Short mmCIF file of C-alpha atoms and ligand atoms in Angstrom, two decimals:
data_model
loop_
_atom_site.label_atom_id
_atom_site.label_comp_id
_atom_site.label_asym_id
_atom_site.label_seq_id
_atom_site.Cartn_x
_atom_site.Cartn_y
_atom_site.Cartn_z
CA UNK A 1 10.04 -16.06 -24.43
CA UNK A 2 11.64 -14.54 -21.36
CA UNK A 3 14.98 -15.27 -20.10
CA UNK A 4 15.03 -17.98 -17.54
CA UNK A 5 14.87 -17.28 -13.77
CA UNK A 6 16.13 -20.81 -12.99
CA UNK A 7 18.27 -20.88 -9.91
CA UNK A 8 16.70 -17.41 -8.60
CA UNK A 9 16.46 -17.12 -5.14
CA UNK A 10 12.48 -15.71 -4.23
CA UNK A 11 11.01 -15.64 -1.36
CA UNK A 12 6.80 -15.16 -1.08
CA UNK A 13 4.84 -13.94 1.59
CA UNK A 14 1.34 -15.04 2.15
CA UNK A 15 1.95 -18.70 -0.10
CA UNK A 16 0.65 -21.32 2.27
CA UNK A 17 -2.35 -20.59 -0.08
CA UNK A 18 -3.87 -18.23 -2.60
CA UNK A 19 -2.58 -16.33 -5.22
CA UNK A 20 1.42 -16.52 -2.85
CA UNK A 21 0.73 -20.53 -3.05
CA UNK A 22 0.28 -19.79 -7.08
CA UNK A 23 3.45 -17.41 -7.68
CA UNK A 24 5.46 -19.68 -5.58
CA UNK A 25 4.31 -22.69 -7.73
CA UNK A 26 4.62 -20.96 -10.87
CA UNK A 27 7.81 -19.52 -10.13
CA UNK A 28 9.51 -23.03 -8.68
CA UNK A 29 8.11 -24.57 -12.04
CA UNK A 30 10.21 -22.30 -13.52
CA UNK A 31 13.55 -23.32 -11.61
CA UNK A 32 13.48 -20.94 -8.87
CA UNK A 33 14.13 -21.92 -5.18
CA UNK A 34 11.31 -20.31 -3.08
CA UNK A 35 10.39 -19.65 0.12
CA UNK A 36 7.20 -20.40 1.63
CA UNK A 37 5.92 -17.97 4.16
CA UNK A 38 3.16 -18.08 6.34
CA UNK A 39 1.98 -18.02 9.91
CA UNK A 40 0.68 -21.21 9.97
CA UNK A 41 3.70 -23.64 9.72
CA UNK A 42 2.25 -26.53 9.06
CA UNK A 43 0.18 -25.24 6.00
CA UNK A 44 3.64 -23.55 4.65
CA UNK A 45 5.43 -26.86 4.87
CA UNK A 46 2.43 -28.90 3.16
CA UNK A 47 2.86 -26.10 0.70
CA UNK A 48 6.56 -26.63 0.09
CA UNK A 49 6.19 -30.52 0.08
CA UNK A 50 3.75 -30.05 -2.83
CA UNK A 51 6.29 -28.04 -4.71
CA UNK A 52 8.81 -30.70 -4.25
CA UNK A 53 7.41 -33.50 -4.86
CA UNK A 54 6.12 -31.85 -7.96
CA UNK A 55 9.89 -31.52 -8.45
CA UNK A 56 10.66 -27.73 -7.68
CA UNK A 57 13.09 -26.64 -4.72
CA UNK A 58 10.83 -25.30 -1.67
CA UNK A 59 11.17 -24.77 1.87
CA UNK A 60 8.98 -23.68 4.71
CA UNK A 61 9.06 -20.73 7.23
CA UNK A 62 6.72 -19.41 9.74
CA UNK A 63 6.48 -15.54 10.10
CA UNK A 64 4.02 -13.13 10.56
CA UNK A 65 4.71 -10.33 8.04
CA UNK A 66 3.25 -7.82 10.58
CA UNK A 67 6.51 -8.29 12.84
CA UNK A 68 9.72 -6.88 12.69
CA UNK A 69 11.41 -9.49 14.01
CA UNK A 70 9.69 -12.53 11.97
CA UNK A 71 10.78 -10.40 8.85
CA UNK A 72 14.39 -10.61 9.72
CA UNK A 73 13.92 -14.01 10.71
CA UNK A 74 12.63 -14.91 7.16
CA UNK A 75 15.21 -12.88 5.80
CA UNK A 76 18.35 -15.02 7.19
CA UNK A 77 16.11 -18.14 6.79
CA UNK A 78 16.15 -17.00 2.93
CA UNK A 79 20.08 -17.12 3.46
CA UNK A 80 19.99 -20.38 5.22
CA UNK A 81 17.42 -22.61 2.65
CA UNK A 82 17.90 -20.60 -0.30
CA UNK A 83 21.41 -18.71 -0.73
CA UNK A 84 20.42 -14.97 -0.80
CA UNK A 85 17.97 -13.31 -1.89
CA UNK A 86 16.87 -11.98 -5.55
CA UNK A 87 13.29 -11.77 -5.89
CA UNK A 88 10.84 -10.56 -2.81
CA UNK A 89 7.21 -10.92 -3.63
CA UNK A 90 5.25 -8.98 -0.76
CA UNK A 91 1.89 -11.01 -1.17
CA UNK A 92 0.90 -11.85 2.28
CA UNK A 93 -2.73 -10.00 3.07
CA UNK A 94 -5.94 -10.14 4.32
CA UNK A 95 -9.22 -8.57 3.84
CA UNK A 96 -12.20 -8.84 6.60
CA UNK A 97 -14.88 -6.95 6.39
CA UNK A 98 -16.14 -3.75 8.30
CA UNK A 99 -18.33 -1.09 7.88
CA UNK A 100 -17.16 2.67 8.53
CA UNK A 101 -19.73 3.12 10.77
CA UNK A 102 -18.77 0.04 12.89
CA UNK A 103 -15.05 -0.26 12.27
CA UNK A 104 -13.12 -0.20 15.58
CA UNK A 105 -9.57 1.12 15.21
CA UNK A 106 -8.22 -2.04 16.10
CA UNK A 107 -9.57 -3.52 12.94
CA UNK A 108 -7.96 -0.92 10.99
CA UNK A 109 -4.64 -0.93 12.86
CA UNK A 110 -4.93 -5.18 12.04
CA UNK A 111 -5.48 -4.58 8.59
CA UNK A 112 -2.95 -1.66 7.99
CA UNK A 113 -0.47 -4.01 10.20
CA UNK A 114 -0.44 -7.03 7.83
CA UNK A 115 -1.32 -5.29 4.00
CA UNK A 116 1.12 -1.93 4.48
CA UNK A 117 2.99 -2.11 7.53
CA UNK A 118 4.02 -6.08 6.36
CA UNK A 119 4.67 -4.81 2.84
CA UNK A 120 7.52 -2.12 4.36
CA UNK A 121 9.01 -4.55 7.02
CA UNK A 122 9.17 -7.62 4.04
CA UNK A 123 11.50 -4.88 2.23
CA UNK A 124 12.88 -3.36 4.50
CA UNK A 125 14.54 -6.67 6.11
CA UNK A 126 15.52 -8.37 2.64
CA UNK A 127 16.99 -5.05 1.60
CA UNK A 128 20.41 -5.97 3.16
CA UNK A 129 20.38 -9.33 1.28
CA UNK A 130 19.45 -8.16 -2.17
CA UNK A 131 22.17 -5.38 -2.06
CA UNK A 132 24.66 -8.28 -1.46
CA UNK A 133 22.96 -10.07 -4.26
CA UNK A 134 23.38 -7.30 -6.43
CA UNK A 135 20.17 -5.95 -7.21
CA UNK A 136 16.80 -7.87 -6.79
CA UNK A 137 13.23 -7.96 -8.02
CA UNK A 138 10.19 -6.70 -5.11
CA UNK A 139 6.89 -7.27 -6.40
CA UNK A 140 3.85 -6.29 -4.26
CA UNK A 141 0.58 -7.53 -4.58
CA UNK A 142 -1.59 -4.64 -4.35
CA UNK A 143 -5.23 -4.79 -5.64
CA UNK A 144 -7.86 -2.63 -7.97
CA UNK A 145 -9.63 -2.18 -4.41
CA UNK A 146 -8.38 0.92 -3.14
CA UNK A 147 -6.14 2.21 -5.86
CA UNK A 148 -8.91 1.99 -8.83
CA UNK A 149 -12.36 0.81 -6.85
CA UNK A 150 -13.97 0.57 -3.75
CA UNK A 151 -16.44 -2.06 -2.10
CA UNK A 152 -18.59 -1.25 0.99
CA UNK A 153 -16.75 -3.16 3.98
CA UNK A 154 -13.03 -2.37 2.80
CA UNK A 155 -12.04 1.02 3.81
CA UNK A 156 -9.35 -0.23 5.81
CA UNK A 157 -8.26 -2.18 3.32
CA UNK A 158 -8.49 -0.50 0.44
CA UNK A 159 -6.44 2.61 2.03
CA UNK A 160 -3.84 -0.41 2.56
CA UNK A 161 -3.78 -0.98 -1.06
CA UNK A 162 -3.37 2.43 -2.21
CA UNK A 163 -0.52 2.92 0.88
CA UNK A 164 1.21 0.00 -0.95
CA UNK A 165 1.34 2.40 -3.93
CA UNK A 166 2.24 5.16 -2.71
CA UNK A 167 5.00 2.98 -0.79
CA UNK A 168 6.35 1.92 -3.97
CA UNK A 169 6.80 4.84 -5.78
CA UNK A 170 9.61 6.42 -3.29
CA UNK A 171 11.08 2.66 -3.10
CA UNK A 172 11.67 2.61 -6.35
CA UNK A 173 13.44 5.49 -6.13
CA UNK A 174 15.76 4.48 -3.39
CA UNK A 175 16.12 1.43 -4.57
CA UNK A 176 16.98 2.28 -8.24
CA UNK A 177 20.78 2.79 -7.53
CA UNK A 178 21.17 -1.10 -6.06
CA UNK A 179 19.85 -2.47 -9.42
CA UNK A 180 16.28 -3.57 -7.00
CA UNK A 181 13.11 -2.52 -9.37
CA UNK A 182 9.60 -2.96 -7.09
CA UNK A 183 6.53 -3.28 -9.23
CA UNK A 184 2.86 -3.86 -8.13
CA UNK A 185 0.73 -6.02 -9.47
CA UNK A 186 -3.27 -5.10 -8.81
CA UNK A 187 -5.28 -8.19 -9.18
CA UNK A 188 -9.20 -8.53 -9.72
CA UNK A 189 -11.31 -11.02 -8.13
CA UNK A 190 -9.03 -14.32 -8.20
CA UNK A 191 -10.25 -17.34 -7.78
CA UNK A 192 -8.73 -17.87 -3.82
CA UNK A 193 -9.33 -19.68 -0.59
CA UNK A 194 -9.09 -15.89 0.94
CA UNK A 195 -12.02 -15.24 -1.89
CA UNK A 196 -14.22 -18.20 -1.76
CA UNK A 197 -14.69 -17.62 2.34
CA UNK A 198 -16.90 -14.14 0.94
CA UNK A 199 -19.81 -16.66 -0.26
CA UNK A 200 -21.37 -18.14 -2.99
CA UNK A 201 -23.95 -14.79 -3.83
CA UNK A 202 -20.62 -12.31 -3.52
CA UNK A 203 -18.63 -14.92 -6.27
CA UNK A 204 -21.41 -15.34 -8.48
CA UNK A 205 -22.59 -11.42 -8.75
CA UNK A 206 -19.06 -10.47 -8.79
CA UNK A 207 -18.30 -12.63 -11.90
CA UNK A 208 -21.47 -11.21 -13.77
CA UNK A 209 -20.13 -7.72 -12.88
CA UNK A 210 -16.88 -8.83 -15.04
CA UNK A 211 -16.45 -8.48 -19.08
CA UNK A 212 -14.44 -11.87 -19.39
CA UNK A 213 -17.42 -13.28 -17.14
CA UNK A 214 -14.92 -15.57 -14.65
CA UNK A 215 -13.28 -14.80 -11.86
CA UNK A 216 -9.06 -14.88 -12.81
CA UNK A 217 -6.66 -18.04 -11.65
CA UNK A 218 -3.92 -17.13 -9.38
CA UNK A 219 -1.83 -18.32 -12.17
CA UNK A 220 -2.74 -15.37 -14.12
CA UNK A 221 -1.22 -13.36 -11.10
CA UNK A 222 2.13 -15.58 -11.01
CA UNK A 223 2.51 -14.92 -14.85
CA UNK A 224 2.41 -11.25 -14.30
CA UNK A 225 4.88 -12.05 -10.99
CA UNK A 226 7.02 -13.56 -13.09
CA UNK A 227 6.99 -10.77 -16.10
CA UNK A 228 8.03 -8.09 -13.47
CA UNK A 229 10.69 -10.65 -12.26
CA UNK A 230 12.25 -11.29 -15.78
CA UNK A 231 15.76 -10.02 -16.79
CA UNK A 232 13.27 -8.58 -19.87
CA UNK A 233 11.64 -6.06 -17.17
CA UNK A 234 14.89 -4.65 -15.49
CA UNK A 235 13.85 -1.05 -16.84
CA UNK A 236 10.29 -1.20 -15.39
CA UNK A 237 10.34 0.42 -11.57
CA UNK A 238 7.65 1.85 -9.52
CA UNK A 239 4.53 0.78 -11.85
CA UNK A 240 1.39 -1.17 -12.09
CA UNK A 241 -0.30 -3.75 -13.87
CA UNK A 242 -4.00 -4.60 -13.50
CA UNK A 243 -5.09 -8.03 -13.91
CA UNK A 244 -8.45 -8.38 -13.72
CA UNK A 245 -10.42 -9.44 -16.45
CA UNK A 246 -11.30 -6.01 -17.68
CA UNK A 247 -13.08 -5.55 -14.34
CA UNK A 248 -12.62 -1.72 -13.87
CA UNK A 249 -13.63 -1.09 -17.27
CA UNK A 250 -17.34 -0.98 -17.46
CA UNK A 251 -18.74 2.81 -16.62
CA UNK A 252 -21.85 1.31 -15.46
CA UNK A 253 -24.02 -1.74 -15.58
CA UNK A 254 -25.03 -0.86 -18.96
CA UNK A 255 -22.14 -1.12 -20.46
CA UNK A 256 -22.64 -4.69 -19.51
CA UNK A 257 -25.87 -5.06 -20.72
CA UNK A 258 -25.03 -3.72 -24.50
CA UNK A 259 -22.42 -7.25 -25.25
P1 NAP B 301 -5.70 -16.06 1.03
O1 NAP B 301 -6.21 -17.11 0.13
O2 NAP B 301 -6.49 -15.72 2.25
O3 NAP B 301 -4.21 -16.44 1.46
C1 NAP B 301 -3.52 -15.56 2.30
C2 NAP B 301 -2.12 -16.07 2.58
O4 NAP B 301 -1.44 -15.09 3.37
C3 NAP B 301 -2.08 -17.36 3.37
O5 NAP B 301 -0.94 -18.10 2.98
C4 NAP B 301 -1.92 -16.87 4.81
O6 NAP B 301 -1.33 -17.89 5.61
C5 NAP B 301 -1.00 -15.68 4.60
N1 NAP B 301 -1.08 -14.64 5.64
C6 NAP B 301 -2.17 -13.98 6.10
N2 NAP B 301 -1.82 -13.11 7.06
C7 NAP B 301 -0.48 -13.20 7.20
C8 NAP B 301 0.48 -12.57 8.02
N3 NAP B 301 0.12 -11.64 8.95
N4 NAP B 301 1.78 -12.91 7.91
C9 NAP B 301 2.16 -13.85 7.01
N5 NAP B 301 1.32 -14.50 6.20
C10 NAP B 301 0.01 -14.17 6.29
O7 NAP B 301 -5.51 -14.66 0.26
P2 NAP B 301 -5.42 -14.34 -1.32
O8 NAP B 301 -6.79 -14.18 -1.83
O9 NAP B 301 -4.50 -15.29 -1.97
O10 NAP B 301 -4.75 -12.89 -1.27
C11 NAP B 301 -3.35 -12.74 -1.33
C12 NAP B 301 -3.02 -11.29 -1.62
O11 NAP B 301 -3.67 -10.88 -2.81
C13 NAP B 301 -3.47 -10.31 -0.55
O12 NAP B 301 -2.50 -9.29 -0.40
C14 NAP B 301 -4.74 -9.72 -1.12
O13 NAP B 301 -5.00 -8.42 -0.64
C15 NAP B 301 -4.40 -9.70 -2.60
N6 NAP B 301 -5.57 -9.69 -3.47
C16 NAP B 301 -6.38 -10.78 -3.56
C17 NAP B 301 -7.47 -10.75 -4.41
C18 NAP B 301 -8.38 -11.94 -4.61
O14 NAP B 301 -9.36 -11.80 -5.35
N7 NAP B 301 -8.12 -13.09 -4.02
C19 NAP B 301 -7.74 -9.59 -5.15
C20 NAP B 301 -6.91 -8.50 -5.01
C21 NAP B 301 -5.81 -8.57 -4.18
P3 NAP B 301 -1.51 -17.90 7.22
O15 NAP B 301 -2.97 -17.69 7.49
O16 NAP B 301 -0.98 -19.22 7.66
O17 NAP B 301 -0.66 -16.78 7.73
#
């Protein structure tokens, strides 16, 4: 069993919903105080009054992880609801769909602005905070798109997946000497609100396409979360762990076919 992370200060991007509205819950079950970030305040704060009354320690905060300012905003709101700061989970992403041939460099700047860009600002304005803290916990929710696969629609967003990677590696560096690990985790297909807005056919064919045949729970992303945020994984920096189902396993169709 891992040590307990009750009391822990964490802060989530993206968990008005999703797989950030899973780590938050998980983590709050747990004893943690967390954060809920979102741009939508009302959804964050329905969020945090679920935690609550569930009998976990939430609050609410609007921010749009694409801004610099919003990210030092959330940063002293951690301060102000929660104490400091000792856990950052960079979760907050989106992923609409574009073909090369018709993506408009707006639509990439959007998507590199939220997934990468919001992934660098989220650490870069709770750096201050977990240094006072003492060291800290980042974990970034990446994906197997980009780093591992690709899907036809998601070049701008799977280049934003593997620039979270490549973010993380020199981070971890850096941030080695303040006690701050940064881990990614690089989820499947999870069962999401995000997820379920791609359709019926692309849920159904994509869970066929899977070994374990089922799309994964954000709960099996929070458990992974809170691995990388245990007192058990303070020698684990700059790495990756897919969860996925065995997804990115199969070297074709037929592999499929033969179980
Ligand atoms: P989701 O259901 O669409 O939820 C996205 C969350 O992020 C919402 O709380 C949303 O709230 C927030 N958000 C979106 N843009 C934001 C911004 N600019 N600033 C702050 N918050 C923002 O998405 P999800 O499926 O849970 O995905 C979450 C993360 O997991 C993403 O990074 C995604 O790339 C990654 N991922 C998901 C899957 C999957 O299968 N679901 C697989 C691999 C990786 P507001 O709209 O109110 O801002």
């Amino acid at each position: 069993m891992l040590t307990s992370i009750a009391g822990k200060s964490v802060i989530v991007t993206g968990s008005s919903k999703g797989i950030g509205k899973g780590i938050a819950g998980v983590f709050a079950e747990k004893g943690a105080k967390v954060l809920i970030v979102g741009r939508n305040l009302d959804s964050a704060q329905a969020t945090a009054a679920e935690i609550n009354a569930a009998g976990g320690t939430a609050a609410a905060f609007s921010a749009d992880v694409s801004s610099w300012d919003d990210m030092q905003q959330m940063a002293e709101a951690a301060v102000e609801h929660l104490g400091g700061i000792d856990i950052l989970c960079c979760n907050a992403g989106i992923f609409p769909d574009a073909k090369l041939s018709e993506m408009t460099p707006e639509q990439w700047d959007e998507v590199m602005g939220v997934n990468l860009k919001g992934t660098f600002l989220g650490v870069r304005a709770c750096l201050p905070k977990m240094k006072e803290s003492g060291g800290g916990r980042v974990i970034v929710t990446s994906s197997i798109t980009g780093p591992i696969t690709g899907y036809p629609g998601w070049c701008h967003y799977g280049a934003s997946k593997s620039g979270q990677l490549g973010f993380l590696k020199t981070a971890a560096i850096e941030l080695s000497p303040h006690k701050i690990t940064i881990n990614a985790i690089m989820p499947g297909n999870i069962e999401t609100e995000g997820l379920d807005d791609l359709g019926e056919e692309y849920l159904q064919k994509m869970t066929e396409s899977i070994p374990m045949k089922k799309l994964g729970t954000v709960e099996d992303i929070a458990y992974a979360a809170l691995f990388f945020a245990s007192k058990e994984a303070a020698y684990i920096t700059g790495q990756t762990l897919v969860v996925d189902g065995g997804q990115v396993l199969p070297e074709s169709l037929m592999a499929l076919e033969e179980i």
